Coordinates of C-alpha atoms and ligand atoms in Angstrom, one line a residue:
M92 CA 0.0 0.0 0.0
L93 CA 1.0 3.6 -0.6
R94 CA 2.3 4.9 2.7
R95 CA 0.5 8.1 3.5
S96 CA 2.8 11.1 3.0
S97 CA 2.6 14.8 3.3
S98 CA 4.7 15.4 0.2
Y99 CA 4.3 14.2 -3.4
E100 CA 8.1 14.2 -3.9
A101 CA 8.6 11.9 -0.8
L102 CA 5.9 9.6 -2.0
R103 CA 7.6 9.2 -5.4
T104 CA 11.2 8.7 -4.2
R105 CA 10.2 6.2 -1.5
F106 CA 8.3 4.1 -3.9
D107 CA 9.4 0.7 -5.2
W108 CA 7.4 -1.9 -7.1
D109 CA 7.8 -4.9 -4.9
L110 CA 6.7 -7.7 -7.3
P111 CA 7.1 -11.2 -5.9
D112 CA 8.1 -14.1 -8.2
D113 CA 4.9 -15.9 -7.3
L114 CA 2.0 -13.7 -8.2
N115 CA -1.6 -14.6 -9.0
M116 CA -4.5 -12.1 -8.9
A117 CA -6.9 -14.7 -7.6
H118 CA -4.8 -14.9 -4.4
Q119 CA -4.3 -11.1 -4.4
T120 CA -8.1 -10.3 -4.6
C121 CA -9.7 -13.2 -2.9
D122 CA -7.9 -16.3 -1.6
G123 CA -5.6 -14.4 0.7
W124 CA -8.5 -12.6 2.4
A125 CA -10.6 -15.7 2.5
A126 CA -7.8 -17.5 4.4
T127 CA -7.0 -14.7 6.9
D128 CA -10.3 -12.8 7.3
P129 CA -13.2 -14.7 5.7
D130 CA -16.0 -12.6 7.2
R131 CA -14.6 -9.3 5.9
T132 CA -17.0 -7.7 3.4
A133 CA -15.8 -8.0 -0.2
I134 CA -18.8 -6.8 -2.2
I135 CA -21.9 -4.9 -1.2
D136 CA -24.4 -6.3 -3.6
L137 CA -27.3 -3.9 -4.5
T138 CA -28.1 -5.6 -7.8
S139 CA -31.4 -7.1 -6.5
G140 CA -32.5 -3.7 -5.3
H141 CA -31.7 -4.5 -1.6
R142 CA -28.4 -4.6 0.2
R143 CA -26.6 -7.9 0.6
D144 CA -23.0 -7.9 2.0
V145 CA -20.9 -10.7 0.4
S146 CA -17.9 -11.7 2.4
F147 CA -14.5 -12.9 1.1
G148 CA -15.4 -16.4 2.3
T149 CA -18.6 -16.4 0.3
L150 CA -16.8 -14.9 -2.8
Y151 CA -14.2 -17.6 -2.5
Q152 CA -16.8 -20.4 -2.4
L153 CA -18.5 -18.9 -5.5
S154 CA -15.3 -18.6 -7.4
R155 CA -14.4 -22.3 -6.6
R156 CA -17.7 -23.3 -8.1
V157 CA -17.1 -21.3 -11.2
E158 CA -13.6 -22.9 -11.3
A159 CA -15.1 -26.4 -11.1
G160 CA -17.4 -25.5 -14.0
L161 CA -14.5 -24.3 -16.1
V162 CA -12.5 -27.4 -15.3
A163 CA -15.4 -29.5 -16.3
R164 CA -15.4 -27.7 -19.7
G165 CA -11.8 -28.4 -20.2
V166 CA -10.3 -25.0 -19.4
M167 CA -6.5 -25.2 -19.1
R168 CA -3.7 -22.7 -18.4
G169 CA -3.6 -20.1 -21.1
D170 CA -7.1 -20.7 -22.4
R171 CA -9.3 -17.6 -22.8
V172 CA -12.5 -17.4 -20.6
G173 CA -15.0 -14.8 -21.6
V174 CA -16.9 -12.9 -18.8
L175 CA -20.1 -11.5 -20.1
L176 CA -21.7 -10.2 -16.9
S177 CA -22.6 -6.8 -15.5
Q178 CA -21.6 -5.7 -12.0
G179 CA -22.3 -8.5 -9.4
P180 CA -20.5 -11.2 -7.3
L181 CA -20.5 -13.7 -10.2
C182 CA -18.6 -11.3 -12.4
A183 CA -15.8 -11.0 -9.8
A184 CA -15.9 -14.7 -9.2
A185 CA -15.5 -15.6 -12.9
H186 CA -12.3 -13.5 -13.3
I187 CA -10.9 -14.9 -10.0
A188 CA -11.7 -18.5 -11.1
A189 CA -10.0 -18.1 -14.5
W190 CA -6.9 -16.6 -12.9
R191 CA -6.6 -19.4 -10.3
L192 CA -6.5 -21.8 -13.2
G193 CA -3.8 -19.8 -15.0
A194 CA -6.4 -19.0 -17.7
I195 CA -6.9 -15.6 -19.3
S196 CA -10.1 -13.8 -18.6
V197 CA -11.7 -11.6 -21.3
P198 CA -14.2 -9.0 -20.0
L199 CA -17.1 -8.6 -22.4
F200 CA -19.7 -5.8 -22.1
K201 CA -23.4 -6.8 -21.8
L202 CA -24.4 -3.9 -24.1
F203 CA -22.4 -5.3 -27.0
Q204 CA -24.5 -6.2 -30.0
R205 CA -23.8 -9.2 -32.2
D206 CA -20.9 -7.8 -34.3
A207 CA -19.0 -6.4 -31.3
L208 CA -19.3 -9.7 -29.5
A209 CA -18.4 -11.7 -32.6
S210 CA -15.2 -9.8 -33.2
R211 CA -14.0 -10.1 -29.6
L212 CA -14.9 -13.8 -29.3
G213 CA -13.3 -14.5 -32.6
D214 CA -10.2 -12.5 -31.9
S215 CA -9.7 -13.9 -28.4
G216 CA -10.7 -17.5 -29.3
A217 CA -12.6 -17.8 -26.0
K218 CA -13.2 -21.4 -25.1
V219 CA -15.9 -20.8 -22.5
V220 CA -18.0 -17.7 -21.6
V221 CA -19.3 -17.2 -18.0
T222 CA -22.6 -15.3 -18.3
D223 CA -26.3 -15.1 -17.2
D224 CA -29.5 -16.2 -18.9
E225 CA -29.6 -13.1 -21.0
G226 CA -26.0 -13.5 -22.1
K227 CA -26.7 -17.1 -22.9
G228 CA -29.3 -15.9 -25.4
M229 CA -26.8 -13.4 -26.9
L230 CA -24.2 -16.2 -27.3
R231 CA -26.5 -18.6 -29.1
P232 CA -25.1 -17.8 -32.6
F233 CA -21.5 -18.4 -31.5
D234 CA -19.5 -21.6 -31.2
C235 CA -18.4 -21.4 -27.5
A236 CA -19.3 -23.2 -24.3
V237 CA -21.4 -21.3 -21.8
L238 CA -21.5 -21.4 -18.0
T239 CA -24.2 -19.7 -16.0
Q240 CA -25.0 -19.6 -12.3
K241 CA -27.5 -22.4 -12.7
D242 CA -24.8 -24.7 -14.2
L243 CA -22.3 -24.3 -11.4
P244 CA -21.1 -27.5 -9.8
D245 CA -20.4 -27.9 -6.1
A246 CA -17.2 -26.2 -5.0
A247 CA -15.8 -29.6 -3.9
M248 CA -15.6 -30.5 -7.5
A249 CA -12.7 -28.0 -8.0
T250 CA -10.0 -30.4 -7.3
R251 CA -7.2 -29.2 -9.6
A252 CA -4.2 -27.8 -7.7
A253 CA -3.7 -24.0 -8.0
V254 CA -1.5 -23.2 -10.9
G255 CA 1.8 -21.3 -10.2
T256 CA 2.0 -18.0 -12.0
G257 CA 4.3 -15.0 -11.9
P258 CA 4.0 -11.3 -12.7
E259 CA 4.7 -11.8 -16.4
D260 CA 2.2 -14.6 -17.0
A261 CA -0.9 -13.6 -19.1
A262 CA -4.0 -13.1 -17.0
V263 CA -6.4 -10.8 -18.7
L264 CA -7.2 -9.7 -22.3
I265 CA -9.0 -6.5 -22.4
Y266 CA -10.1 -4.5 -25.4
T267 CA -9.7 -0.8 -25.8
S268 CA -12.8 1.5 -26.2
G269 CA -12.5 1.8 -30.0
T270 CA -12.7 5.6 -29.9
T271 CA -10.2 6.0 -32.7
G272 CA -10.5 2.7 -34.7
K273 CA -11.0 -1.0 -34.2
P274 CA -10.7 -2.0 -30.6
K275 CA -7.4 -3.5 -29.8
G276 CA -6.8 -6.4 -27.4
A277 CA -4.3 -5.5 -24.7
L278 CA -2.9 -8.6 -23.0
H279 CA -1.9 -8.1 -19.4
G280 CA 0.1 -10.2 -16.9
H281 CA -0.7 -10.9 -13.2
R282 CA 1.3 -7.7 -12.3
V283 CA -1.4 -5.5 -13.9
L284 CA -3.4 -5.2 -10.6
T285 CA -0.3 -4.3 -8.6
G286 CA 0.4 -1.7 -11.3
H287 CA -2.9 0.0 -10.7
L288 CA -2.8 0.2 -6.9
P289 CA -0.7 3.4 -6.4
G290 CA -2.7 5.4 -8.9
V291 CA -6.0 4.2 -7.4
E292 CA -4.8 5.0 -3.9
M293 CA -3.6 8.4 -5.0
S294 CA -6.7 9.4 -7.0
H295 CA -8.8 8.6 -3.9
D296 CA -6.6 10.7 -1.5
F297 CA -5.1 7.6 0.1
L298 CA -7.8 5.0 -0.3
G299 CA -8.1 2.8 2.7
Q300 CA -9.2 5.2 5.4
P301 CA -11.7 3.8 8.0
G302 CA -15.2 3.6 6.5
D303 CA -14.1 3.7 2.8
V304 CA -16.5 2.0 0.4
L305 CA -15.9 2.1 -3.4
W306 CA -18.3 2.4 -6.3
T307 CA -18.3 3.3 -9.9
P308 CA -21.2 3.4 -12.4
A309 CA -18.8 2.3 -15.1
D310 CA -19.3 -1.3 -16.1
W311 CA -16.8 -3.9 -14.8
A312 CA -16.1 -5.0 -18.4
W313 CA -13.9 -1.9 -18.9
I314 CA -10.5 -1.3 -17.5
G315 CA -11.9 1.7 -15.5
G316 CA -14.5 -0.5 -13.8
L317 CA -12.5 -3.7 -13.4
F318 CA -9.0 -2.4 -12.5
D319 CA -9.6 1.1 -11.2
V320 CA -12.4 0.0 -8.9
L321 CA -13.4 -3.7 -8.4
M322 CA -10.1 -5.5 -8.3
P323 CA -8.1 -2.8 -6.4
G324 CA -11.0 -2.6 -3.8
L325 CA -10.8 -6.4 -3.3
A326 CA -7.0 -6.4 -3.2
L327 CA -6.9 -3.6 -0.6
G328 CA -9.9 -5.1 1.4
I329 CA -12.1 -2.2 0.8
P330 CA -15.8 -3.1 0.2
V331 CA -16.9 -2.5 -3.4
V332 CA -20.5 -1.8 -4.3
A333 CA -22.1 -3.7 -7.1
A334 CA -25.2 -2.0 -8.6
R335 CA -26.9 -2.1 -11.9
A336 CA -28.8 0.5 -13.8
D337 CA -29.7 0.2 -17.5
K338 CA -29.0 3.9 -17.7
F339 CA -27.1 6.1 -15.4
S340 CA -29.2 8.8 -13.7
P341 CA -28.6 11.2 -10.8
D342 CA -31.3 9.6 -8.8
F343 CA -29.7 6.2 -9.2
A344 CA -26.3 7.6 -8.1
D345 CA -28.0 9.1 -5.0
W346 CA -29.7 5.8 -4.1
V347 CA -26.5 3.7 -4.6
I348 CA -24.5 6.1 -2.4
A349 CA -27.0 6.1 0.4
T350 CA -27.9 2.4 0.3
G351 CA -24.3 1.2 -0.1
S352 CA -22.7 3.8 2.3
V353 CA -20.4 4.7 -0.5
R354 CA -17.6 7.2 0.2
N355 CA -15.3 6.8 -2.8
V356 CA -16.5 7.0 -6.4
F357 CA -14.9 6.8 -9.8
F358 CA -17.2 8.9 -12.0
P359 CA -16.3 9.0 -15.7
P360 CA -16.6 12.6 -17.0
T361 CA -19.9 11.9 -18.9
A362 CA -21.5 10.8 -15.6
L363 CA -20.2 14.0 -13.9
R364 CA -21.6 16.1 -16.8
M365 CA -25.0 14.4 -16.3
L366 CA -24.9 15.1 -12.6
K367 CA -24.0 18.7 -13.2
A368 CA -26.7 19.2 -15.9
A369 CA -29.3 18.0 -13.4
D370 CA -27.9 20.3 -10.6
T371 CA -27.3 17.2 -8.4
R372 CA -25.7 17.5 -5.0
L373 CA -24.3 14.4 -3.4
E374 CA -23.6 14.0 0.3
G375 CA -21.1 11.9 2.2
L376 CA -18.4 11.4 -0.3
R377 CA -14.7 11.5 0.8
S378 CA -13.1 11.2 -2.6
V379 CA -14.1 11.3 -6.3
A380 CA -11.8 10.3 -9.0
S381 CA -12.4 10.8 -12.7
G382 CA -10.6 9.9 -16.0
G383 CA -10.9 8.6 -19.5
E384 CA -11.6 12.0 -21.0
P385 CA -10.5 15.5 -20.0
L386 CA -12.2 16.7 -16.8
G387 CA -11.9 20.4 -17.3
A388 CA -11.7 23.4 -15.0
E389 CA -15.4 23.8 -15.0
M390 CA -16.1 20.4 -13.6
L391 CA -13.4 20.8 -11.0
A392 CA -15.1 23.9 -9.6
W393 CA -18.5 22.3 -9.7
G394 CA -17.2 19.3 -7.8
R395 CA -16.0 21.4 -4.9
E396 CA -19.4 23.0 -4.6
A397 CA -21.8 20.2 -5.4
L398 CA -19.9 17.1 -4.2
G399 CA -17.8 18.8 -1.5
V400 CA -14.5 17.3 -2.8
T401 CA -11.7 18.2 -5.1
I402 CA -12.2 15.8 -8.0
N403 CA -8.9 14.0 -8.7
E404 CA -8.4 13.6 -12.4
F405 CA -6.3 10.6 -13.4
Y406 CA -5.0 9.4 -16.8
G407 CA -4.1 6.2 -18.5
Q408 CA -5.3 3.8 -21.1
T409 CA -6.2 0.2 -21.5
E410 CA -2.6 -0.6 -22.5
C411 CA -1.0 1.1 -19.5
N412 CA -3.3 2.6 -17.0
M413 CA -3.3 4.9 -13.9
V414 CA 0.0 6.5 -14.9
A415 CA -0.8 10.1 -13.8
S416 CA -3.1 11.5 -11.3
S417 CA -4.0 14.4 -9.1
C418 CA -4.3 14.0 -5.3
G419 CA -6.1 17.0 -3.7
S420 CA -4.8 16.2 -0.3
L421 CA -1.2 16.4 -1.5
F422 CA -1.3 19.2 -4.0
D423 CA -3.7 21.6 -5.8
P424 CA -4.7 20.3 -9.2
E425 CA -3.7 22.3 -12.3
P426 CA -6.9 22.8 -14.3
G427 CA -6.6 21.3 -17.8
C428 CA -3.8 19.0 -16.7
L429 CA -4.2 15.3 -16.2
G430 CA -2.1 15.2 -13.0
R431 CA 1.4 14.2 -12.3
S432 CA 3.2 10.9 -12.6
V433 CA 2.0 8.3 -10.2
P434 CA 4.7 6.8 -7.9
G435 CA 6.3 4.0 -9.9
F436 CA 5.7 5.7 -13.3
T437 CA 7.5 8.2 -15.4
V438 CA 5.2 10.1 -17.7
A439 CA 6.9 12.4 -20.1
V440 CA 6.4 14.5 -23.2
I441 CA 8.8 13.4 -26.0
D442 CA 9.7 14.5 -29.5
E443 CA 10.1 12.4 -32.7
D444 CA 13.5 11.2 -31.5
G445 CA 12.3 10.1 -28.1
Q446 CA 13.9 13.0 -26.3
L447 CA 12.2 15.0 -23.6
T448 CA 10.8 18.3 -24.9
D449 CA 9.2 21.4 -23.3
Q450 CA 7.2 21.9 -26.5
E451 CA 4.0 20.1 -27.4
G452 CA 4.8 16.5 -28.0
D453 CA 3.8 12.9 -27.5
I454 CA 2.7 11.8 -24.1
A455 CA 4.8 8.7 -23.2
V456 CA 5.3 6.3 -20.4
R457 CA 8.7 4.9 -19.5
R458 CA 8.8 1.2 -20.3
G459 CA 8.8 -1.3 -17.4
A460 CA 5.9 0.1 -15.3
A461 CA 3.8 -2.6 -13.7
S462 CA 0.5 -1.8 -15.3
M463 CA 2.0 -1.9 -18.8
M464 CA 0.5 -4.5 -21.1
L465 CA 2.6 -7.5 -22.2
E466 CA 1.6 -7.0 -25.8
Y467 CA -1.3 -6.5 -28.2
W468 CA -2.9 -9.9 -28.6
R469 CA -1.6 -11.6 -31.6
N470 CA -0.5 -8.4 -33.2
P471 CA 3.3 -7.9 -33.1
K472 CA 3.2 -5.1 -35.6
A473 CA 0.9 -3.0 -33.5
T474 CA 2.9 -3.8 -30.4
A475 CA 6.2 -2.7 -32.1
E476 CA 4.6 0.6 -33.2
K477 CA 3.4 1.3 -29.7
Y478 CA 7.0 2.0 -28.5
R479 CA 9.7 4.5 -29.2
K480 CA 13.2 4.3 -27.6
G481 CA 12.1 2.8 -24.3
W482 CA 8.8 4.7 -24.1
L483 CA 5.3 3.6 -24.6
L484 CA 3.5 6.0 -26.9
T485 CA 0.0 6.8 -25.6
G486 CA -1.1 8.3 -28.9
D487 CA -2.0 11.5 -27.0
R488 CA -0.4 15.0 -27.3
G489 CA 0.5 17.1 -24.4
I490 CA 2.8 19.7 -22.9
M491 CA 4.9 19.2 -19.8
E492 CA 4.5 22.0 -17.3
E493 CA 6.2 23.1 -14.2
G494 CA 6.2 20.5 -11.4
G495 CA 5.6 17.6 -13.8
F496 CA 1.9 18.5 -14.5
V497 CA 1.0 17.2 -18.0
R498 CA -1.3 19.4 -20.0
F499 CA -3.6 17.3 -22.3
V500 CA -3.8 18.8 -25.8
G501 CA -5.8 16.0 -27.5
R502 CA -5.4 12.7 -29.2
D503 CA -2.8 12.7 -31.9
D504 CA -5.4 12.5 -34.7
D505 CA -7.7 15.1 -33.1
V506 CA -5.3 18.0 -32.9
I507 CA -6.5 20.7 -35.3
S508 CA -4.1 22.4 -37.6
S509 CA -5.4 25.8 -38.7
A510 CA -3.6 28.5 -40.5
G511 CA -0.3 27.4 -39.1
Y512 CA -1.6 27.1 -35.5
R513 CA -1.9 23.7 -33.7
I514 CA -5.1 23.8 -31.7
G515 CA -6.1 21.2 -29.1
P516 CA -9.8 20.4 -29.0
A517 CA -9.7 19.8 -25.2
E518 CA -9.2 23.4 -24.2
I519 CA -11.9 24.7 -26.5
E520 CA -14.4 22.1 -25.3
D521 CA -13.5 23.0 -21.8
C522 CA -14.1 26.6 -22.4
L523 CA -17.5 26.1 -24.2
L524 CA -18.6 23.9 -21.3
T525 CA -18.3 26.9 -19.0
H526 CA -21.1 28.6 -20.9
P527 CA -24.3 28.2 -18.9
A528 CA -26.4 27.0 -21.9
V529 CA -24.0 24.2 -23.0
A530 CA -24.5 20.6 -21.9
T531 CA -21.9 18.7 -24.0
V532 CA -19.6 19.6 -26.9
G533 CA -17.3 18.0 -29.4
V534 CA -14.7 20.1 -31.2
V535 CA -13.0 18.9 -34.4
G536 CA -11.1 20.2 -37.4
K537 CA -13.0 20.7 -40.6
P538 CA -11.1 20.7 -43.9
D539 CA -10.7 24.2 -45.3
P540 CA -9.1 25.2 -48.5
L541 CA -7.7 28.4 -47.1
R542 CA -6.6 27.5 -43.5
G543 CA -6.0 23.7 -43.9
E544 CA -8.6 23.2 -41.2
I545 CA -11.0 25.3 -39.2
V546 CA -12.3 24.7 -35.7
K547 CA -15.8 23.3 -35.8
A548 CA -17.9 22.8 -32.6
Y549 CA -20.8 20.5 -32.3
V550 CA -22.8 21.6 -29.3
V551 CA -25.6 20.0 -27.4
L552 CA -27.5 22.6 -25.4
K553 CA -29.1 22.1 -22.0
A554 CA -32.9 21.5 -22.1
R555 CA -34.9 24.6 -22.8
S556 CA -31.7 26.6 -23.6
E557 CA -31.1 28.8 -26.6
V558 CA -28.0 30.7 -27.5
P559 CA -26.8 32.5 -30.7
E560 CA -23.8 31.0 -32.5
Q561 CA -22.0 34.4 -32.2
E562 CA -22.3 34.4 -28.4
L563 CA -20.5 31.1 -28.2
Q564 CA -17.8 32.2 -30.6
D565 CA -17.2 35.4 -28.6
W566 CA -17.2 33.3 -25.4
V567 CA -14.2 31.4 -26.7
K568 CA -12.5 34.4 -28.4
Q569 CA -12.5 36.4 -25.2
R570 CA -11.2 33.5 -23.1
L571 CA -8.7 31.6 -25.2
A572 CA -7.3 33.2 -28.4
S573 CA -8.7 34.9 -31.4
Y574 CA -7.4 32.2 -33.7
S575 CA -8.9 29.2 -31.8
Y576 CA -12.5 30.2 -31.7
P577 CA -14.9 27.9 -33.5
R578 CA -15.6 29.4 -36.9
E579 CA -18.5 27.1 -37.3
I580 CA -20.9 25.8 -34.7
A581 CA -23.7 23.2 -35.3
F582 CA -26.3 22.4 -32.7
L583 CA -27.1 18.7 -32.2
D584 CA -29.5 16.7 -30.0
A585 CA -26.8 14.3 -29.0
L586 CA -23.2 13.6 -29.8
P587 CA -21.9 10.2 -31.1
M588 CA -20.6 8.3 -28.1
T589 CA -18.7 5.1 -27.4
V590 CA -20.4 2.7 -25.1
T591 CA -18.0 3.9 -22.4
G592 CA -19.4 7.4 -22.8
K593 CA -16.6 9.0 -24.8
V594 CA -17.3 11.5 -27.6
I595 CA -16.3 9.9 -30.9
R596 CA -14.6 12.8 -32.6
K597 CA -13.7 10.6 -35.5
A598 CA -17.5 10.5 -36.4
L599 CA -17.8 14.3 -35.9
K600 CA -14.8 14.8 -38.2
A601 CA -16.2 12.6 -40.9
R602 CA -19.5 14.6 -40.6
A603 CA -17.6 17.9 -40.8
A604 CA -15.7 16.7 -43.9
A605 CA -18.9 15.6 -45.6
E606 CA -20.6 19.0 -44.9
G607 CA -18.3 20.8 -47.4
G608 CA -18.6 24.5 -48.2
N609 CA -17.9 26.6 -45.1
S610 CA -17.5 30.3 -44.3
Ligands
ATP65 P1 -9.0 3.2 -28.8 O1 -7.6 3.1 -28.3 O2 -9.6 1.9 -29.2 O3 -9.2 4.3 -29.8 P2 -9.5 4.6 -26.3 O4 -8.1 5.1 -26.5 O5 -10.6 5.5 -26.0 O6 -9.9 3.7 -27.5 P3 -9.1 3.6 -23.6 O7 -7.9 2.8 -23.5 O8 -10.4 3.2 -22.9 O9 -9.5 3.5 -25.1 O10 -8.9 5.1 -23.3 C1 -7.6 5.7 -23.1 C2 -7.6 7.1 -23.7 O11 -8.6 7.9 -23.0 C3 -6.3 7.8 -23.5 O12 -5.3 7.4 -24.5 C4 -6.7 9.3 -23.7 O13 -6.9 9.6 -25.0 C5 -8.1 9.3 -23.0 N1 -7.9 9.7 -21.6 C6 -7.8 9.0 -20.5 N2 -7.7 9.7 -19.4 C7 -7.8 11.0 -19.8 C8 -7.7 12.3 -19.1 N3 -7.6 12.4 -17.8 N4 -7.8 13.4 -19.9 C9 -7.9 13.3 -21.2 N5 -7.9 12.1 -21.9 C10 -7.9 11.0 -21.2
MG66 MG1 -6.4 4.2 -27.2

């Protein structure tokens, strides 16, 4: 665990990855606690609409039953096991069971439609999928064995001896969000969970204070749900709330927090924007972490007032997560920056030659960090392209500021080049979001014969709001720079979003390019 410190510098210099030769995430998240403290609460299960506390002992028994079911279906070390389940004890147990067998779990999202499931099942070659009745129906067209709660054998049937694994042995194959292209499978070893812990602890202002209880509305099929919340909570012995809503709403968040005694939440920025748009206030939270998209100055200010906390923005990606973070109890966040390197990581901004630069450049992570993937699944070419001279390239652009704060400019492909200026969409979106009528916004470059590209903003207004285009343009001009204001603004009812709630700028860009003829 991260030892509490009063100085960020001390925290960093004191830190050391202490990876044992024997490492298995099943032991880390469940078996260890089940042996030493079986009555300790692992999961606060609200999925039935009532609260049921599930102990580590109970979780262990459930995982042993899943394990027995997997063994009966011939699962061996290295086989892929799909987990098509939303938040709930069985989802956790399925991953744990696969890991105990030395198999590779593959989180799958319940909202995937046929093609999305087909590509991931095909690419991963999953032998068995652990799911529920609904998932069983979804899987009917595919050629893979299925295991549901009803099929689970008795735990006593799990007789195979635990498989010895180490930090570099494959454990989980997790697909990226597909914001910029086809989702890529990032293969991680058993060290991936250890690699997440310092960042999770930091982004929750030293997670593990008495009374801490974790929750996220993000699905456990994504790196943000699975490795920023569920598995770190289990590993650190902090109860994790499981809850299910078909659609996130402020009332739902309020109910979960009250019923589950939640104190620590990871809210993706989309969820925060929905809370803010509805003027929600939430009581009783000790820490709120957010990441996956830029948070923005406006949200930071709102969080202090409506949630009573300084929201800690963190940064990372499916391939290498939780690499930078803020920590309100250690230092003031720098609005527009995604935090500072988490202990154990070196996040830098590098140029074409892999040298550090104080100009805008590629955000990169020093190779060797514990949460770094082993490789892209069966794709050596993509793996090779992911690195430059000992650095993992995130594909994002940024500027290194004083004190090691990294300013997020935008994804490599999203940076707008207009009349010789390089303009990051993040800053303009953040600025437009401070306008009282704006609910969400996506900013992209639109091809322009004169300027190369112009800044185009797609804006969704708050219910019953109206605002002239000129007012929004002036809003940006007066706050940022005369060259970076959106020359064109279009008002939409909704923005194209990934299932993880990220704005798909690629789709907006295609739309802008197809529009043609501009001012
Ligand atoms: P794909 O790689 O398939 O296009 P994706 O990059 O959205 O999808 P993820 O791995 O889920 O898939 O997301 C990681 C990316 O999210 C980062 O590379 C970065 O672009 C963005 N991101 C994460 N945290 C932040 C943050 N705090 N601020 C800005 N952007 C962030
Ligand atoms: Mg990515």
